[in-house]
PDB file of C-alpha atoms and ligand atoms in Angstrom:
ATOM      1  CA  MET A   1     -14.264  26.019  -3.664  1.00  0.00           C
ATOM      2  CA  SER A   2     -15.203  22.822  -5.491  1.00  0.00           C
ATOM      3  CA  ARG A   3     -17.133  20.019  -3.822  1.00  0.00           C
ATOM      4  CA  ARG A   4     -17.164  16.292  -4.314  1.00  0.00           C
ATOM      5  CA  GLY A   5     -19.543  13.576  -3.242  1.00  0.00           C
ATOM      6  CA  LEU A   6     -18.281  11.599  -0.244  1.00  0.00           C
ATOM      7  CA  ARG A   7     -20.012   8.232   0.079  1.00  0.00           C
ATOM      8  CA  TYR A   8     -18.276   7.281   3.302  1.00  0.00           C
ATOM      9  CA  PHE A   9     -14.965   6.796   5.105  1.00  0.00           C
ATOM     10  CA  THR A  10     -13.657   3.374   5.990  1.00  0.00           C
ATOM     11  CA  LEU A  11     -11.524   2.854   9.117  1.00  0.00           C
ATOM     12  CA  SER A  12      -9.188  -0.096   9.583  1.00  0.00           C
ATOM     13  CA  GLU A  13      -9.265  -2.190  12.711  1.00  0.00           C
ATOM     14  CA  ILE A  14      -5.595  -3.143  12.157  1.00  0.00           C
ATOM     15  CA  LYS A  15      -3.985   0.285  12.305  1.00  0.00           C
ATOM     16  CA  PRO A  16      -5.077   3.988  12.225  1.00  0.00           C
ATOM     17  CA  ARG A  17      -5.793   3.968   8.574  1.00  0.00           C
ATOM     18  CA  ILE A  18      -8.634   5.813   6.764  1.00  0.00           C
ATOM     19  CA  TRP A  19     -10.013   5.412   3.259  1.00  0.00           C
ATOM     20  CA  PHE A  20     -11.865   8.279   1.548  1.00  0.00           C
ATOM     21  CA  MET A  21     -14.577   6.901  -0.783  1.00  0.00           C
ATOM     22  CA  LEU A  22     -15.224   9.686  -3.319  1.00  0.00           C
ATOM     23  CA  ALA A  23     -18.159   9.343  -5.689  1.00  0.00           C
ATOM     24  CA  GLY A  24     -18.078   9.691  -9.468  1.00  0.00           C
ATOM     25  CA  CYS A  25     -15.818   8.429 -12.237  1.00  0.00           C
ATOM     26  CA  ASN A  26     -14.677   9.539 -15.742  1.00  0.00           C
ATOM     27  CA  PHE A  27     -14.577   5.921 -17.034  1.00  0.00           C
ATOM     28  CA  ARG A  28     -17.472   3.574 -17.747  1.00  0.00           C
ATOM     29  CA  CYS A  29     -15.726   0.230 -17.430  1.00  0.00           C
ATOM     30  CA  ARG A  30     -18.005  -2.606 -18.646  1.00  0.00           C
ATOM     31  CA  GLY A  31     -16.857  -4.781 -15.756  1.00  0.00           C
ATOM     32  CA  CYS A  32     -16.934  -2.032 -13.087  1.00  0.00           C
ATOM     33  CA  PHE A  33     -17.338  -3.455  -9.603  1.00  0.00           C
ATOM     34  CA  ARG A  34     -17.396  -0.170  -7.673  1.00  0.00           C
ATOM     35  CA  PRO A  35     -20.685   1.379  -6.564  1.00  0.00           C
ATOM     36  CA  ALA A  36     -18.788   4.650  -5.969  1.00  0.00           C
ATOM     37  CA  ARG A  37     -18.608   5.020  -9.777  1.00  0.00           C
ATOM     38  CA  ASP A  38     -21.990   6.750  -9.635  1.00  0.00           C
ATOM     39  CA  VAL A  39     -22.273  10.309  -8.383  1.00  0.00           C
ATOM     40  CA  ASP A  40     -23.907  10.468  -4.954  1.00  0.00           C
ATOM     41  CA  GLY A  41     -23.029  10.942  -1.294  1.00  0.00           C
ATOM     42  CA  ALA A  42     -22.671  14.208   0.665  1.00  0.00           C
ATOM     43  CA  LEU A  43     -21.257  17.083  -1.428  1.00  0.00           C
ATOM     44  CA  LEU A  44     -18.344  18.519   0.550  1.00  0.00           C
ATOM     45  CA  THR A  45     -15.467  20.924   0.084  1.00  0.00           C
ATOM     46  CA  PRO A  46     -11.930  19.558   0.821  1.00  0.00           C
ATOM     47  CA  GLU A  47     -11.987  21.411   4.141  1.00  0.00           C
ATOM     48  CA  GLU A  48     -15.324  19.899   5.114  1.00  0.00           C
ATOM     49  CA  THR A  49     -14.130  16.416   4.065  1.00  0.00           C
ATOM     50  CA  LEU A  50     -10.962  16.816   6.171  1.00  0.00           C
ATOM     51  CA  LYS A  51     -12.893  18.035   9.181  1.00  0.00           C
ATOM     52  CA  LYS A  52     -15.208  15.000   9.046  1.00  0.00           C
ATOM     53  CA  ALA A  53     -12.259  12.644   8.508  1.00  0.00           C
ATOM     54  CA  GLU A  54     -10.485  14.069  11.521  1.00  0.00           C
ATOM     55  CA  GLN A  55     -13.641  13.724  13.660  1.00  0.00           C
ATOM     56  CA  ALA A  56     -14.239  10.151  12.466  1.00  0.00           C
ATOM     57  CA  CYS A  57     -10.654   9.221  13.541  1.00  0.00           C
ATOM     58  CA  LEU A  58     -10.866  10.963  16.838  1.00  0.00           C
ATOM     59  CA  ASN A  59     -14.200   9.300  17.619  1.00  0.00           C
ATOM     60  CA  TYR A  60     -12.923   5.812  16.755  1.00  0.00           C
ATOM     61  CA  TYR A  61      -9.180   5.793  17.429  1.00  0.00           C
ATOM     62  CA  GLY A  62      -8.925   8.774  19.884  1.00  0.00           C
ATOM     63  CA  LYS A  63      -6.245  10.162  17.547  1.00  0.00           C
ATOM     64  CA  LEU A  64      -5.621  10.928  13.893  1.00  0.00           C
ATOM     65  CA  ALA A  65      -4.805   8.216  11.363  1.00  0.00           C
ATOM     66  CA  THR A  66      -1.220   7.690  10.208  1.00  0.00           C
ATOM     67  CA  GLU A  67      -2.263   6.569   6.768  1.00  0.00           C
ATOM     68  CA  ALA A  68      -4.883   7.919   4.307  1.00  0.00           C
ATOM     69  CA  ILE A  69      -6.009   6.141   1.122  1.00  0.00           C
ATOM     70  CA  ILE A  70      -8.007   8.226  -1.352  1.00  0.00           C
ATOM     71  CA  THR A  71     -10.197   6.099  -3.655  1.00  0.00           C
ATOM     72  CA  GLY A  72     -13.617   5.978  -5.294  1.00  0.00           C
ATOM     73  CA  GLY A  73     -14.934   6.162  -7.994  1.00  0.00           C
ATOM     74  CA  GLU A  74     -12.070   8.212  -9.427  1.00  0.00           C
ATOM     75  CA  PRO A  75     -10.404  10.663  -7.032  1.00  0.00           C
ATOM     76  CA  THR A  76      -8.504  12.729  -9.686  1.00  0.00           C
ATOM     77  CA  ILE A  77     -11.389  14.218 -11.662  1.00  0.00           C
ATOM     78  CA  ASP A  78     -11.350  17.496  -9.720  1.00  0.00           C
ATOM     79  CA  LYS A  79      -7.675  18.503  -9.497  1.00  0.00           C
ATOM     80  CA  GLU A  80      -8.208  21.481  -7.200  1.00  0.00           C
ATOM     81  CA  TYR A  81     -10.273  19.447  -4.724  1.00  0.00           C
ATOM     82  CA  LEU A  82      -7.738  16.578  -4.682  1.00  0.00           C
ATOM     83  CA  LEU A  83      -4.678  18.790  -4.189  1.00  0.00           C
ATOM     84  CA  SER A  84      -6.375  20.668  -1.307  1.00  0.00           C
ATOM     85  CA  LEU A  85      -7.371  17.434   0.319  1.00  0.00           C
ATOM     86  CA  ILE A  86      -3.807  16.005   0.078  1.00  0.00           C
ATOM     87  CA  ARG A  87      -2.258  19.259   1.330  1.00  0.00           C
ATOM     88  CA  GLY A  88      -4.650  19.236   4.282  1.00  0.00           C
ATOM     89  CA  LEU A  89      -3.772  15.629   5.143  1.00  0.00           C
ATOM     90  CA  LYS A  90      -0.055  16.416   4.991  1.00  0.00           C
ATOM     91  CA  LYS A  91      -0.565  19.488   7.230  1.00  0.00           C
ATOM     92  CA  LYS A  92      -2.264  17.284   9.794  1.00  0.00           C
ATOM     93  CA  GLY A  93       0.874  15.082   9.891  1.00  0.00           C
ATOM     94  CA  ILE A  94      -0.496  12.036   8.030  1.00  0.00           C
ATOM     95  CA  GLU A  95       2.656  10.130   7.037  1.00  0.00           C
ATOM     96  CA  GLU A  96       1.430   7.951   4.183  1.00  0.00           C
ATOM     97  CA  ILE A  97      -1.005   9.400   1.617  1.00  0.00           C
ATOM     98  CA  VAL A  98      -2.034   6.943  -1.071  1.00  0.00           C
ATOM     99  CA  LEU A  99      -4.084   7.510  -4.250  1.00  0.00           C
ATOM    100  CA  ILE A 100      -5.967   4.752  -6.052  1.00  0.00           C
ATOM    101  CA  THR A 101      -6.584   5.954  -9.668  1.00  0.00           C
ATOM    102  CA  ASN A 102      -7.247   5.020 -13.254  1.00  0.00           C
ATOM    103  CA  GLY A 103      -4.534   7.617 -14.092  1.00  0.00           C
ATOM    104  CA  TYR A 104      -6.418   9.292 -16.952  1.00  0.00           C
ATOM    105  CA  GLU A 105      -6.606  12.850 -15.621  1.00  0.00           C
ATOM    106  CA  ILE A 106      -3.037  12.740 -14.337  1.00  0.00           C
ATOM    107  CA  GLY A 107      -1.724  12.025 -17.811  1.00  0.00           C
ATOM    108  CA  LYS A 108      -3.862  14.505 -19.730  1.00  0.00           C
ATOM    109  CA  GLU A 109      -1.678  17.230 -21.297  1.00  0.00           C
ATOM    110  CA  GLU A 110      -4.174  20.026 -20.407  1.00  0.00           C
ATOM    111  CA  ASN A 111      -3.800  19.152 -16.733  1.00  0.00           C
ATOM    112  CA  GLY A 112      -0.138  20.355 -16.720  1.00  0.00           C
ATOM    113  CA  ASN A 113       2.221  18.325 -14.540  1.00  0.00           C
ATOM    114  CA  TYR A 114      -0.496  16.905 -12.298  1.00  0.00           C
ATOM    115  CA  ALA A 115       1.942  14.219 -11.019  1.00  0.00           C
ATOM    116  CA  SER A 116       4.469  16.773  -9.757  1.00  0.00           C
ATOM    117  CA  ASP A 117       1.687  18.776  -8.199  1.00  0.00           C
ATOM    118  CA  LEU A 118       0.514  15.669  -6.340  1.00  0.00           C
ATOM    119  CA  LYS A 119       4.045  14.995  -5.127  1.00  0.00           C
ATOM    120  CA  GLN A 120       4.421  18.581  -3.943  1.00  0.00           C
ATOM    121  CA  ALA A 121       1.074  18.464  -2.175  1.00  0.00           C
ATOM    122  CA  GLY A 122       2.274  15.456  -0.195  1.00  0.00           C
ATOM    123  CA  LEU A 123       1.215  12.274  -2.075  1.00  0.00           C
ATOM    124  CA  THR A 124       3.527   9.405  -1.157  1.00  0.00           C
ATOM    125  CA  GLU A 125       2.170   6.485  -3.187  1.00  0.00           C
ATOM    126  CA  ALA A 126      -0.171   5.675  -6.107  1.00  0.00           C
ATOM    127  CA  TYR A 127      -1.953   2.555  -7.287  1.00  0.00           C
ATOM    128  CA  VAL A 128      -2.697   2.907 -11.014  1.00  0.00           C
ATOM    129  CA  ASP A 129      -4.789   0.628 -13.155  1.00  0.00           C
ATOM    130  CA  VAL A 130      -3.683  -0.144 -16.694  1.00  0.00           C
ATOM    131  CA  LYS A 131      -6.783  -1.800 -17.964  1.00  0.00           C
ATOM    132  CA  ALA A 132      -5.398  -2.643 -21.425  1.00  0.00           C
ATOM    133  CA  PHE A 133      -2.369  -1.861 -23.560  1.00  0.00           C
ATOM    134  CA  SER A 134      -4.198  -1.802 -26.853  1.00  0.00           C
ATOM    135  CA  ASP A 135      -6.003   1.498 -27.194  1.00  0.00           C
ATOM    136  CA  ARG A 136      -8.801  -0.272 -29.069  1.00  0.00           C
ATOM    137  CA  ILE A 137      -9.502  -2.644 -26.198  1.00  0.00           C
ATOM    138  CA  HIS A 138      -9.126   0.162 -23.630  1.00  0.00           C
ATOM    139  CA  LYS A 139     -11.651   2.332 -25.437  1.00  0.00           C
ATOM    140  CA  TRP A 140     -14.073  -0.591 -25.794  1.00  0.00           C
ATOM    141  CA  TYR A 141     -13.727  -1.495 -22.121  1.00  0.00           C
ATOM    142  CA  THR A 142     -13.648   1.987 -20.480  1.00  0.00           C
ATOM    143  CA  GLY A 143     -14.966   4.359 -23.135  1.00  0.00           C
ATOM    144  CA  MET A 144     -11.610   6.315 -23.040  1.00  0.00           C
ATOM    145  CA  SER A 145      -8.148   6.195 -24.615  1.00  0.00           C
ATOM    146  CA  ASN A 146      -5.289   4.707 -22.578  1.00  0.00           C
ATOM    147  CA  LYS A 147      -2.663   7.186 -23.850  1.00  0.00           C
ATOM    148  CA  PRO A 148      -3.113   9.562 -20.878  1.00  0.00           C
ATOM    149  CA  VAL A 149      -2.966   6.524 -18.542  1.00  0.00           C
ATOM    150  CA  LEU A 150       0.401   5.357 -19.874  1.00  0.00           C
ATOM    151  CA  ASN A 151       1.639   8.986 -19.757  1.00  0.00           C
ATOM    152  CA  ALA A 152       0.493   9.223 -16.120  1.00  0.00           C
ATOM    153  CA  ILE A 153       2.589   6.248 -15.080  1.00  0.00           C
ATOM    154  CA  LYS A 154       5.688   7.809 -16.625  1.00  0.00           C
ATOM    155  CA  LYS A 155       4.972  11.148 -14.940  1.00  0.00           C
ATOM    156  CA  LEU A 156       4.205   9.681 -11.531  1.00  0.00           C
ATOM    157  CA  ASN A 157       7.403   7.585 -11.647  1.00  0.00           C
ATOM    158  CA  ASP A 158       9.449  10.595 -12.795  1.00  0.00           C
ATOM    159  CA  ALA A 159       7.911  12.661  -9.914  1.00  0.00           C
ATOM    160  CA  GLY A 160       9.289  10.078  -7.466  1.00  0.00           C
ATOM    161  CA  ILE A 161       5.949   8.765  -6.260  1.00  0.00           C
ATOM    162  CA  GLU A 162       6.046   5.109  -5.207  1.00  0.00           C
ATOM    163  CA  LEU A 163       3.936   3.132  -7.697  1.00  0.00           C
ATOM    164  CA  LEU A 164       1.959  -0.062  -7.880  1.00  0.00           C
ATOM    165  CA  VAL A 165       0.574  -0.699 -11.376  1.00  0.00           C
ATOM    166  CA  GLN A 166      -2.388  -3.110 -11.580  1.00  0.00           C
ATOM    167  CA  THR A 167      -4.049  -5.041 -14.378  1.00  0.00           C
ATOM    168  CA  VAL A 168      -7.081  -7.297 -14.245  1.00  0.00           C
ATOM    169  CA  TYR A 169      -6.648 -10.510 -16.215  1.00  0.00           C
ATOM    170  CA  MET A 170      -9.715 -10.916 -18.479  1.00  0.00           C
ATOM    171  CA  PRO A 171      -9.620 -14.097 -20.540  1.00  0.00           C
ATOM    172  CA  GLY A 172      -9.859 -13.445 -24.248  1.00  0.00           C
ATOM    173  CA  ILE A 173      -9.739  -9.657 -23.710  1.00  0.00           C
ATOM    174  CA  VAL A 174      -6.758  -8.709 -21.547  1.00  0.00           C
ATOM    175  CA  ASP A 175      -4.793 -11.940 -21.352  1.00  0.00           C
ATOM    176  CA  GLU A 176      -1.103 -12.977 -21.777  1.00  0.00           C
ATOM    177  CA  GLN A 177      -0.521 -10.895 -24.916  1.00  0.00           C
ATOM    178  CA  GLU A 178      -1.797  -7.664 -23.371  1.00  0.00           C
ATOM    179  CA  ILE A 179      -0.063  -8.317 -20.104  1.00  0.00           C
ATOM    180  CA  GLU A 180       3.275  -8.930 -21.876  1.00  0.00           C
ATOM    181  CA  LYS A 181       2.951  -5.582 -23.694  1.00  0.00           C
ATOM    182  CA  ILE A 182       2.095  -3.745 -20.433  1.00  0.00           C
ATOM    183  CA  ALA A 183       5.020  -5.385 -18.602  1.00  0.00           C
ATOM    184  CA  GLU A 184       7.419  -4.540 -21.470  1.00  0.00           C
ATOM    185  CA  PHE A 185       6.219  -0.926 -21.402  1.00  0.00           C
ATOM    186  CA  LEU A 186       6.583  -0.663 -17.602  1.00  0.00           C
ATOM    187  CA  SER A 187      10.046  -2.242 -17.739  1.00  0.00           C
ATOM    188  CA  SER A 188      11.137   0.318 -20.340  1.00  0.00           C
ATOM    189  CA  LEU A 189      10.251   3.000 -17.737  1.00  0.00           C
ATOM    190  CA  ASP A 190      11.676   1.344 -14.683  1.00  0.00           C
ATOM    191  CA  LYS A 191      12.519  -2.311 -14.173  1.00  0.00           C
ATOM    192  CA  GLU A 192      11.824  -1.987 -10.459  1.00  0.00           C
ATOM    193  CA  LEU A 193       8.191  -0.998 -10.875  1.00  0.00           C
ATOM    194  CA  LYS A 194       5.750  -3.124  -8.852  1.00  0.00           C
ATOM    195  CA  TYR A 195       3.141  -4.768 -11.082  1.00  0.00           C
ATOM    196  CA  GLN A 196       0.137  -6.681  -9.807  1.00  0.00           C
ATOM    197  CA  ILE A 197      -2.151  -8.962 -11.833  1.00  0.00           C
ATOM    198  CA  SER A 198      -5.617  -9.746 -10.448  1.00  0.00           C
ATOM    199  CA  PRO A 199      -8.269 -12.153 -11.778  1.00  0.00           C
ATOM    200  CA  PHE A 200     -11.405 -10.607 -13.320  1.00  0.00           C
ATOM    201  CA  SER A 201     -14.069 -10.381 -10.617  1.00  0.00           C
ATOM    202  CA  ILE A 202     -17.027 -12.067 -12.247  1.00  0.00           C
ATOM    203  CA  THR A 203     -19.090 -11.913  -9.038  1.00  0.00           C
ATOM    204  CA  PHE A 204     -19.568  -8.171  -8.862  1.00  0.00           C
ATOM    205  CA  ALA A 205     -18.844  -7.063 -12.454  1.00  0.00           C
ATOM    206  CA  ARG A 206     -21.478  -4.722 -13.776  1.00  0.00           C
ATOM    207  CA  GLU A 207     -21.306  -6.584 -17.103  1.00  0.00           C
ATOM    208  CA  LYS A 208     -19.903 -10.148 -17.161  1.00  0.00           C
ATOM    209  CA  VAL A 209     -17.711  -9.535 -20.236  1.00  0.00           C
ATOM    210  CA  THR A 210     -15.648 -12.704 -19.773  1.00  0.00           C
ATOM    211  CA  ARG A 211     -15.231 -15.776 -17.589  1.00  0.00           C
ATOM    212  CA  LEU A 212     -13.035 -16.290 -14.492  1.00  0.00           C
ATOM    213  CA  PRO A 213      -9.419 -17.113 -15.441  1.00  0.00           C
ATOM    214  CA  THR A 214      -7.945 -20.437 -14.485  1.00  0.00           C
ATOM    215  CA  ILE A 215      -5.054 -20.792 -12.075  1.00  0.00           C
ATOM    216  CA  GLU A 216      -2.921 -21.923 -15.063  1.00  0.00           C
ATOM    217  CA  GLU A 217      -3.715 -18.741 -16.928  1.00  0.00           C
ATOM    218  CA  MET A 218      -2.840 -16.620 -13.869  1.00  0.00           C
ATOM    219  CA  LYS A 219       0.457 -18.483 -13.518  1.00  0.00           C
ATOM    220  CA  CYS A 220       1.291 -17.994 -17.167  1.00  0.00           C
ATOM    221  CA  ALA A 221       0.515 -14.240 -17.030  1.00  0.00           C
ATOM    222  CA  TYR A 222       2.692 -13.962 -13.904  1.00  0.00           C
ATOM    223  CA  GLU A 223       5.593 -15.791 -15.578  1.00  0.00           C
ATOM    224  CA  ILE A 224       5.390 -13.576 -18.699  1.00  0.00           C
ATOM    225  CA  ALA A 225       5.276 -10.381 -16.618  1.00  0.00           C
ATOM    226  CA  SER A 226       8.183 -11.606 -14.425  1.00  0.00           C
ATOM    227  CA  LYS A 227      10.442 -11.855 -17.520  1.00  0.00           C
ATOM    228  CA  TYR A 228      10.319  -8.038 -17.660  1.00  0.00           C
ATOM    229  CA  LEU A 229       9.601  -7.043 -14.025  1.00  0.00           C
ATOM    230  CA  PRO A 230      11.174  -8.805 -11.065  1.00  0.00           C
ATOM    231  CA  ASN A 231       8.523  -7.158  -8.839  1.00  0.00           C
ATOM    232  CA  ALA A 232       5.557  -8.675 -10.667  1.00  0.00           C
ATOM    233  CA  MET A 233       2.988 -10.361  -8.432  1.00  0.00           C
ATOM    234  CA  VAL A 234      -0.478 -11.908  -8.395  1.00  0.00           C
ATOM    235  CA  SER A 235      -3.047 -10.307  -6.116  1.00  0.00           C
ATOM    236  CA  ARG A 236      -3.707 -12.590  -3.104  1.00  0.00           C
ATOM    237  CA  SER A 237      -6.608 -10.655  -1.636  1.00  0.00           C
ATOM    238  CA  GLY A 238      -9.148  -7.942  -2.276  1.00  0.00           C
ATOM    239  CA  CYS A 239      -7.019  -5.394  -0.425  1.00  0.00           C
ATOM    240  CA  ALA A 240      -3.236  -5.662  -0.588  1.00  0.00           C
ATOM    241  CA  ARG A 241      -2.941  -2.894   1.962  1.00  0.00           C
ATOM    242  CA  GLU A 242      -5.145  -4.417   4.621  1.00  0.00           C
ATOM    243  CA  TYR A 243      -4.119  -8.044   4.495  1.00  0.00           C
ATOM    244  CA  PRO A 244      -0.998  -8.789   2.407  1.00  0.00           C
ATOM    245  CA  ILE A 245      -0.625 -11.888   4.649  1.00  0.00           C
ATOM    246  CA  LEU A 246      -3.192 -14.217   6.189  1.00  0.00           C
ATOM    247  CA  PRO A 247      -5.401 -14.221   8.212  1.00  0.00           C
ATOM    248  CA  PRO A 248      -7.535 -11.726   6.297  1.00  0.00           C
ATOM    249  CA  GLN A 249      -9.226  -8.888   8.070  1.00  0.00           C
ATOM    250  CA  LYS A 250     -12.944  -9.702   8.334  1.00  0.00           C
ATOM    251  CA  THR A 251     -14.570  -6.379   9.362  1.00  0.00           C
ATOM    252  CA  TRP A 252     -14.106  -2.669   8.720  1.00  0.00           C
ATOM    253  CA  ILE A 253     -15.674   0.394  10.169  1.00  0.00           C
ATOM    254  CA  THR A 254     -17.818   2.441   7.764  1.00  0.00           C
ATOM    255  CA  VAL A 255     -18.261   6.088   8.843  1.00  0.00           C
ATOM    256  CA  PHE A 256     -21.066   7.900   6.953  1.00  0.00           C
ATOM    257  CA  PRO A 257     -20.916  11.625   6.248  1.00  0.00           C
ATOM    258  CA  ASP A 258     -23.203  12.325   9.225  1.00  0.00           C
ATOM    259  CA  LEU A 259     -20.463  10.583  11.324  1.00  0.00           C
ATOM    260  CA  THR A 260     -22.631   7.649  12.356  1.00  0.00           C
ATOM    261  CA  PHE A 261     -20.665   4.388  12.020  1.00  0.00           C
ATOM    262  CA  GLU A 262     -21.229   0.723  11.396  1.00  0.00           C
ATOM    263  CA  ARG A 263     -18.862  -2.279  11.777  1.00  0.00           C
ATOM    264  CA  ARG A 264     -19.401  -4.103   8.479  1.00  0.00           C
ATOM    265  CA  THR A 265     -18.297  -7.612   7.515  1.00  0.00           C
ATOM    266  CA  VAL A 266     -17.061  -8.557   4.044  1.00  0.00           C
ATOM    267  CA  LYS A 267     -20.508 -10.160   3.499  1.00  0.00           C
ATOM    268  CA  GLU A 268     -22.274  -6.912   4.294  1.00  0.00           C
ATOM    269  CA  GLN A 269     -20.092  -5.052   1.876  1.00  0.00           C
ATOM    270  CA  HIS A 270     -20.926  -7.634  -0.760  1.00  0.00           C
ATOM    271  CA  GLU A 271     -24.646  -6.961  -0.132  1.00  0.00           C
ATOM    272  CA  GLU A 272     -23.986  -3.340  -0.958  1.00  0.00           C
ATOM    273  CA  HIS A 273     -22.490  -4.413  -4.304  1.00  0.00           C
ATOM    274  CA  ILE A 274     -25.434  -6.717  -5.056  1.00  0.00           C
ATOM    275  CA  LYS A 275     -27.858  -3.919  -4.329  1.00  0.00           C
ATOM    276  CA  TRP A 276     -25.927  -1.640  -6.712  1.00  0.00           C
ATOM    277  CA  LEU A 277     -26.051  -4.252  -9.444  1.00  0.00           C
ATOM    278  CA  GLY A 278     -29.808  -4.323  -9.069  1.00  0.00           C
ATOM    279  CA  SER A 279     -31.486  -6.174 -11.931  1.00  0.00           C
ATOM    280  CA  ALA A 280     -28.263  -5.966 -14.050  1.00  0.00           C
ATOM    281  CA  ARG A 281     -27.261  -9.410 -12.688  1.00  0.00           C
ATOM    282  CA  PRO A 282     -29.565 -12.082 -11.259  1.00  0.00           C
ATOM    283  CA  ARG A 283     -28.753 -12.958  -7.628  1.00  0.00           C
ATOM    284  CA  GLU A 284     -28.625 -16.693  -8.437  1.00  0.00           C
ATOM    285  CA  GLU A 285     -25.879 -16.099 -11.041  1.00  0.00           C
ATOM    286  CA  ILE A 286     -24.006 -13.857  -8.557  1.00  0.00           C
ATOM    287  CA  ASN A 287     -24.076 -16.586  -5.901  1.00  0.00           C
ATOM    288  CA  GLU A 288     -22.780 -19.241  -8.339  1.00  0.00           C
ATOM    289  CA  ASP A 289     -20.042 -16.957  -9.534  1.00  0.00           C
ATOM    290  CA  ARG A 290     -19.069 -16.201  -5.980  1.00  0.00           C
ATOM    291  CA  VAL A 291     -18.477 -19.906  -5.181  1.00  0.00           C
ATOM    292  CA  ARG A 292     -16.169 -20.260  -8.198  1.00  0.00           C
ATOM    293  CA  GLU A 293     -14.345 -17.019  -7.483  1.00  0.00           C
ATOM    294  CA  VAL A 294     -13.698 -18.054  -3.835  1.00  0.00           C
ATOM    295  CA  GLU A 295     -12.276 -21.349  -5.142  1.00  0.00           C
ATOM    296  CA  LEU A 296      -9.915 -19.556  -7.478  1.00  0.00           C
ATOM    297  CA  HIS A 297      -8.752 -17.205  -4.687  1.00  0.00           C
ATOM    298  CA  ASP A 298      -8.110 -20.165  -2.530  1.00  0.00           C
ATOM    299  CA  LYS A 299      -5.963 -21.809  -5.248  1.00  0.00           C
ATOM    300  CA  ILE A 300      -4.053 -18.543  -5.725  1.00  0.00           C
ATOM    301  CA  LEU A 301      -3.317 -18.453  -1.975  1.00  0.00           C
ATOM    302  CA  ARG A 302      -1.924 -22.003  -2.153  1.00  0.00           C
ATOM    303  CA  THR A 303       0.191 -21.402  -5.297  1.00  0.00           C
ATOM    304  CA  ARG A 304       3.760 -20.202  -5.276  1.00  0.00           C
ATOM    305  CA  PHE A 305       4.134 -17.373  -7.748  1.00  0.00           C
TER     306      PHE A 305
HETATM  307  S1  LIG B 401     -13.773   0.211 -12.436  1.00  0.00           S
HETATM  308 FE1  LIG B 401     -12.928   2.053 -11.499  1.00  0.00          FE
HETATM  309  S2  LIG B 401     -12.271   3.282 -13.289  1.00  0.00           S
HETATM  310 FE2  LIG B 401     -13.670   1.762 -14.090  1.00  0.00          FE
HETATM  311  S3  LIG B 401     -15.701   2.760 -14.099  1.00  0.00           S
HETATM  312 FE3  LIG B 401     -15.521   1.601 -12.203  1.00  0.00          FE
HETATM  313  S4  LIG B 401     -14.720   3.113 -10.701  1.00  0.00           S
HETATM  314 FE4  LIG B 401     -14.380   3.961 -12.739  1.00  0.00          FE
END
């Protein structure tokens, strides 16, 4: 049975909810902000991963979680592992099983109908990133074509999996023009699709490929997307699942593969990012970017979209 690197689980303090942080990714996004992109962590089979997840929940909640979110890195790169993990979660009675993905593997022809297989295994919802509509920009930014990604969205929607499609607004790279094309494409599949636009995170980007968007640019992108999709929205926080409304959650429980756990604040999680960036970005620049990014998020919270 195949194995994947597990960096850690995260447990919510709001409800019995567990995130699986799987290591490794098939993309090399220039602005990647996820330390789990790199292969590391404890190498585990799906059964071993499930056993540890169950133990982590029992230790902390005294019962199993009701919701599981599988993220990374990229969770789909080993189909057999992912399907076994989802089947196991379903068997344990987890009601909501959510996948956060770049979609590429799901849409590849050689992977058969990966989307239907995910549905059958028990997946209830997927968050899929469309990083760019133009294949040229997508290849430049991620190293891969976006054709399988667009195909994945169609297949996941056809399979009846609830979808949230996400795009990061990158001034001068993925701005109004790209967002309009993505929104038009999504609307041609299903006008009811949920579409979320987030500002480029300059603070923790591996490579600062662009600047932070302005609030006016975010508003303009939202208005353009809304012409095609009534369910377009602008991201109001780092985690739509954990705090769609204020006040934001300030701490999470990190459970490591040896089942030791730590309550970590947002600041401590940021330190993990800074460590990962290493010498790629000077700390002084990161601190300055952080101030500007917090100001933008504050404006977004106060703006009616
Ligand atoms: S941003 Fe996501 S898809 Fe892109 S390289 Fe990082 S982990 Fe992979």
